[in-house]
Amino acid sequence: ALSPGRSPDDNGRMKLRRAPLILCQAVLVAGAAPPPAERAEATAQLPVVADLLAAALRAGAAPERAALVVGEAVAGPVGTRLVQVARGLRVGLTPTEAWSCLTQIPGADRLARAAVRSAESGLAMAQALERLAEDLRCDRAAAAEAAVRRASVLAVLPLGLCFLPAFLLTGVVPVVVSILAGVGQDPAP
């Protein structure tokens, strides 16, 4: 006998019906985007998380188990959402629904797309995650380099504001004063 709200799937396992699943997913996703401090932490965690997920999948773990283990190990904003993904997959959400809670973290949408693409097409997710981790590291390095360039430009502004008045006072003003002082005098006979 089936309990209310449950129905057997093709494998004989029990899965919740779609309406409660959609409500469950809405609650999982309702966490919204992380605050700016957590967003920076999440961006730093993403390459490591992608590598750990790839390693777990290469070791033979199912995607939901890999997401749970990595989520518990990493913690933080990405880890919390990975645990939500694992729970969603475990209760029967589609991969698109389960992985959608990662889309609120900048950069994690690519991880979610790779996982969904792998689940739908049957392609190996480990290779895609390894490439993604490398891409995320490159993106992070490019962002750091851009920040350094921006900082160097901003550092020149105060320097210019200090040296320009000093140059004017020590170099230009005495010349102008001596020229103006000589303008009112008669030339020497």
mmCIF file of C-alpha atoms in Angstrom:
data_model
loop_
_atom_site.group_PDB
_atom_site.id
_atom_site.type_symbol
_atom_site.label_atom_id
_atom_site.label_comp_id
_atom_site.label_asym_id
_atom_site.label_seq_id
_atom_site.Cartn_x
_atom_site.Cartn_y
_atom_site.Cartn_z
ATOM 1 C CA ALA A 1 0.000 0.000 0.000
ATOM 2 C CA LEU A 2 1.235 3.436 -0.902
ATOM 3 C CA SER A 3 1.273 6.233 1.596
ATOM 4 C CA PRO A 4 -0.491 9.468 0.569
ATOM 5 C CA GLY A 5 1.581 11.721 -1.676
ATOM 6 C CA ARG A 6 3.810 8.901 -2.971
ATOM 7 C CA SER A 7 3.792 6.791 -6.091
ATOM 8 C CA PRO A 8 6.213 4.135 -7.358
ATOM 9 C CA ASP A 9 8.586 5.010 -10.184
ATOM 10 C CA ASP A 10 9.895 2.680 -12.871
ATOM 11 C CA ASN A 11 12.460 1.123 -10.524
ATOM 12 C CA GLY A 12 9.964 0.436 -7.759
ATOM 13 C CA ARG A 13 11.426 3.176 -5.568
ATOM 14 C CA MET A 14 9.115 5.662 -3.977
ATOM 15 C CA LYS A 15 9.066 9.189 -5.346
ATOM 16 C CA LEU A 16 7.025 12.154 -4.320
ATOM 17 C CA ARG A 17 4.438 13.443 -6.768
ATOM 18 C CA ARG A 18 5.331 16.514 -8.840
ATOM 19 C CA ALA A 19 3.276 19.144 -6.965
ATOM 20 C CA PRO A 20 5.041 18.650 -3.609
ATOM 21 C CA LEU A 21 8.366 18.513 -5.462
ATOM 22 C CA ILE A 22 7.821 21.869 -7.067
ATOM 23 C CA LEU A 23 6.929 23.306 -3.666
ATOM 24 C CA CYS A 24 10.047 21.685 -2.189
ATOM 25 C CA GLN A 25 12.208 23.168 -4.940
ATOM 26 C CA ALA A 26 10.648 26.606 -4.407
ATOM 27 C CA VAL A 27 11.628 26.408 -0.740
ATOM 28 C CA LEU A 28 15.160 25.298 -1.623
ATOM 29 C CA VAL A 29 15.643 28.100 -4.139
ATOM 30 C CA ALA A 30 13.984 30.707 -1.923
ATOM 31 C CA GLY A 31 17.383 31.229 -0.279
ATOM 32 C CA ALA A 32 18.004 33.800 -3.040
ATOM 33 C CA ALA A 33 21.408 35.080 -3.981
ATOM 34 C CA PRO A 34 24.068 35.147 -1.286
ATOM 35 C CA PRO A 35 25.126 38.504 0.176
ATOM 36 C CA PRO A 36 28.273 40.138 -1.297
ATOM 37 C CA ALA A 37 30.645 38.683 1.332
ATOM 38 C CA GLU A 38 29.362 35.161 0.674
ATOM 39 C CA ARG A 39 29.420 35.805 -3.062
ATOM 40 C CA ALA A 40 33.189 36.402 -2.918
ATOM 41 C CA GLU A 41 33.645 33.244 -0.837
ATOM 42 C CA ALA A 42 31.498 31.275 -3.286
ATOM 43 C CA THR A 43 33.512 32.522 -6.259
ATOM 44 C CA ALA A 44 36.703 31.390 -4.542
ATOM 45 C CA GLN A 45 35.188 27.961 -3.733
ATOM 46 C CA LEU A 46 33.849 27.135 -7.191
ATOM 47 C CA PRO A 47 37.054 25.809 -8.835
ATOM 48 C CA VAL A 48 37.794 23.607 -5.830
ATOM 49 C CA VAL A 49 34.196 22.375 -5.712
ATOM 50 C CA ALA A 50 34.271 21.514 -9.414
ATOM 51 C CA ASP A 51 37.516 19.569 -8.940
ATOM 52 C CA LEU A 52 36.146 17.728 -5.903
ATOM 53 C CA LEU A 53 32.931 16.829 -7.711
ATOM 54 C CA ALA A 54 34.956 15.561 -10.680
ATOM 55 C CA ALA A 55 37.137 13.455 -8.374
ATOM 56 C CA ALA A 56 34.110 11.983 -6.599
ATOM 57 C CA LEU A 57 32.449 11.153 -9.918
ATOM 58 C CA ARG A 58 35.644 9.583 -11.271
ATOM 59 C CA ALA A 59 35.779 7.463 -8.114
ATOM 60 C CA GLY A 60 32.363 6.083 -9.020
ATOM 61 C CA ALA A 61 29.988 8.110 -6.869
ATOM 62 C CA ALA A 62 26.553 8.941 -8.220
ATOM 63 C CA PRO A 63 26.001 12.678 -8.865
ATOM 64 C CA GLU A 64 23.657 13.049 -5.880
ATOM 65 C CA ARG A 65 26.142 11.315 -3.561
ATOM 66 C CA ALA A 66 29.047 13.364 -4.947
ATOM 67 C CA ALA A 67 27.079 16.585 -4.426
ATOM 68 C CA LEU A 68 26.223 15.590 -0.845
ATOM 69 C CA VAL A 69 29.759 14.595 0.125
ATOM 70 C CA VAL A 70 31.397 17.636 -1.477
ATOM 71 C CA GLY A 71 28.710 19.953 -0.087
ATOM 72 C CA GLU A 72 29.247 18.691 3.439
ATOM 73 C CA ALA A 73 33.031 18.880 3.085
ATOM 74 C CA VAL A 74 33.154 22.388 1.612
ATOM 75 C CA ALA A 75 30.370 24.084 3.600
ATOM 76 C CA GLY A 76 29.898 27.794 2.888
ATOM 77 C CA PRO A 77 27.386 29.080 0.334
ATOM 78 C CA VAL A 78 28.343 26.588 -2.393
ATOM 79 C CA GLY A 79 28.424 23.646 0.001
ATOM 80 C CA THR A 80 25.007 24.486 1.407
ATOM 81 C CA ARG A 81 23.509 24.605 -2.063
ATOM 82 C CA LEU A 82 25.216 21.356 -3.079
ATOM 83 C CA VAL A 83 23.593 19.643 -0.107
ATOM 84 C CA GLN A 84 20.264 21.078 -1.315
ATOM 85 C CA VAL A 85 20.989 19.698 -4.788
ATOM 86 C CA ALA A 86 21.700 16.244 -3.359
ATOM 87 C CA ARG A 87 18.520 16.291 -1.298
ATOM 88 C CA GLY A 88 16.506 17.464 -4.293
ATOM 89 C CA LEU A 89 17.884 14.684 -6.479
ATOM 90 C CA ARG A 90 17.255 12.173 -3.728
ATOM 91 C CA VAL A 91 13.554 13.120 -3.394
ATOM 92 C CA GLY A 92 13.040 12.925 -7.144
ATOM 93 C CA LEU A 93 13.516 16.396 -8.570
ATOM 94 C CA THR A 94 14.672 16.505 -12.160
ATOM 95 C CA PRO A 95 18.320 17.491 -12.589
ATOM 96 C CA THR A 96 17.234 20.881 -13.964
ATOM 97 C CA GLU A 97 15.114 21.556 -10.878
ATOM 98 C CA ALA A 98 17.671 20.236 -8.413
ATOM 99 C CA TRP A 99 20.707 22.025 -9.811
ATOM 100 C CA SER A 100 18.836 25.315 -10.275
ATOM 101 C CA CYS A 101 19.572 26.425 -6.706
ATOM 102 C CA LEU A 102 23.202 26.952 -7.773
ATOM 103 C CA THR A 103 22.287 29.499 -10.438
ATOM 104 C CA GLN A 104 22.107 32.338 -7.902
ATOM 105 C CA ILE A 105 25.851 32.122 -7.296
ATOM 106 C CA PRO A 106 27.938 33.901 -9.949
ATOM 107 C CA GLY A 107 29.807 31.301 -11.985
ATOM 108 C CA ALA A 108 27.948 28.348 -10.482
ATOM 109 C CA ASP A 109 25.373 28.502 -13.249
ATOM 110 C CA ARG A 110 28.000 26.931 -15.526
ATOM 111 C CA LEU A 111 28.427 24.086 -13.029
ATOM 112 C CA ALA A 112 24.663 23.568 -12.947
ATOM 113 C CA ARG A 113 24.447 23.595 -16.759
ATOM 114 C CA ALA A 114 27.235 21.017 -17.025
ATOM 115 C CA ALA A 115 25.487 18.760 -14.515
ATOM 116 C CA VAL A 116 22.117 19.057 -16.240
ATOM 117 C CA ARG A 117 23.672 18.499 -19.682
ATOM 118 C CA SER A 118 25.425 15.407 -18.377
ATOM 119 C CA ALA A 119 22.256 14.033 -16.800
ATOM 120 C CA GLU A 120 20.231 14.616 -19.966
ATOM 121 C CA SER A 121 22.777 13.380 -22.493
ATOM 122 C CA GLY A 122 24.630 10.739 -20.499
ATOM 123 C CA LEU A 123 28.013 12.357 -21.129
ATOM 124 C CA ALA A 124 30.682 12.059 -18.463
ATOM 125 C CA MET A 125 30.301 14.925 -16.063
ATOM 126 C CA ALA A 126 33.812 14.591 -14.583
ATOM 127 C CA GLN A 127 35.581 15.866 -17.706
ATOM 128 C CA ALA A 128 33.209 18.801 -18.042
ATOM 129 C CA LEU A 129 33.761 19.720 -14.393
ATOM 130 C CA GLU A 130 37.538 19.541 -14.762
ATOM 131 C CA ARG A 131 37.381 21.906 -17.754
ATOM 132 C CA LEU A 132 35.023 24.149 -15.819
ATOM 133 C CA ALA A 133 37.414 24.275 -12.841
ATOM 134 C CA GLU A 134 40.242 25.327 -15.153
ATOM 135 C CA ASP A 135 38.027 27.977 -16.792
ATOM 136 C CA LEU A 136 36.974 29.309 -13.393
ATOM 137 C CA ARG A 137 40.606 29.562 -12.305
ATOM 138 C CA CYS A 138 41.459 31.453 -15.511
ATOM 139 C CA ASP A 139 38.485 33.785 -14.971
ATOM 140 C CA ARG A 140 39.590 34.410 -11.412
ATOM 141 C CA ALA A 141 43.181 35.133 -12.498
ATOM 142 C CA ALA A 142 41.937 37.533 -15.188
ATOM 143 C CA ALA A 143 39.735 39.316 -12.650
ATOM 144 C CA ALA A 144 42.667 39.610 -10.226
ATOM 145 C CA GLU A 145 44.884 41.004 -12.983
ATOM 146 C CA ALA A 146 42.222 43.542 -13.941
ATOM 147 C CA ALA A 147 41.910 44.580 -10.295
ATOM 148 C CA VAL A 148 45.672 45.116 -10.083
ATOM 149 C CA ARG A 149 45.634 47.225 -13.243
ATOM 150 C CA ARG A 150 42.743 49.271 -11.910
ATOM 151 C CA ALA A 151 44.546 49.748 -8.579
ATOM 152 C CA SER A 152 47.705 50.943 -10.304
ATOM 153 C CA VAL A 153 45.743 53.560 -12.241
ATOM 154 C CA LEU A 154 43.971 54.685 -9.095
ATOM 155 C CA ALA A 155 47.295 54.897 -7.237
ATOM 156 C CA VAL A 156 48.619 57.387 -9.808
ATOM 157 C CA LEU A 157 45.802 59.864 -9.157
ATOM 158 C CA PRO A 158 46.834 60.878 -5.612
ATOM 159 C CA LEU A 159 50.445 60.960 -6.738
ATOM 160 C CA GLY A 160 49.530 63.358 -9.531
ATOM 161 C CA LEU A 161 47.453 65.474 -7.203
ATOM 162 C CA CYS A 162 50.417 65.859 -4.852
ATOM 163 C CA PHE A 163 53.194 66.426 -7.406
ATOM 164 C CA LEU A 164 51.361 68.736 -9.785
ATOM 165 C CA PRO A 165 50.801 71.516 -7.209
ATOM 166 C CA ALA A 166 54.365 71.102 -5.935
ATOM 167 C CA PHE A 167 55.732 71.391 -9.482
ATOM 168 C CA LEU A 168 53.626 74.483 -10.109
ATOM 169 C CA LEU A 169 54.748 76.144 -6.868
ATOM 170 C CA THR A 170 58.457 75.369 -7.236
ATOM 171 C CA GLY A 171 58.912 75.500 -10.994
ATOM 172 C CA VAL A 172 56.302 77.587 -12.738
ATOM 173 C CA VAL A 173 55.331 80.226 -10.155
ATOM 174 C CA PRO A 174 58.890 81.600 -9.632
ATOM 175 C CA VAL A 175 59.389 81.909 -13.396
ATOM 176 C CA VAL A 176 56.063 83.693 -13.857
ATOM 177 C CA VAL A 177 56.767 85.997 -10.882
ATOM 178 C CA SER A 178 60.211 86.936 -12.244
ATOM 179 C CA ILE A 179 58.779 87.599 -15.702
ATOM 180 C CA LEU A 180 55.971 89.724 -14.266
ATOM 181 C CA ALA A 181 58.427 91.617 -12.060
ATOM 182 C CA GLY A 182 60.557 92.444 -15.097
ATOM 183 C CA VAL A 183 57.616 93.644 -17.200
ATOM 184 C CA GLY A 184 57.040 96.836 -15.214
ATOM 185 C CA GLN A 185 60.690 97.967 -15.170
ATOM 186 C CA ASP A 186 62.477 100.026 -17.798
ATOM 187 C CA PRO A 187 65.121 98.248 -19.780
ATOM 188 C CA ALA A 188 68.707 99.022 -18.757
ATOM 189 C CA PRO A 189 70.452 101.791 -20.853
#
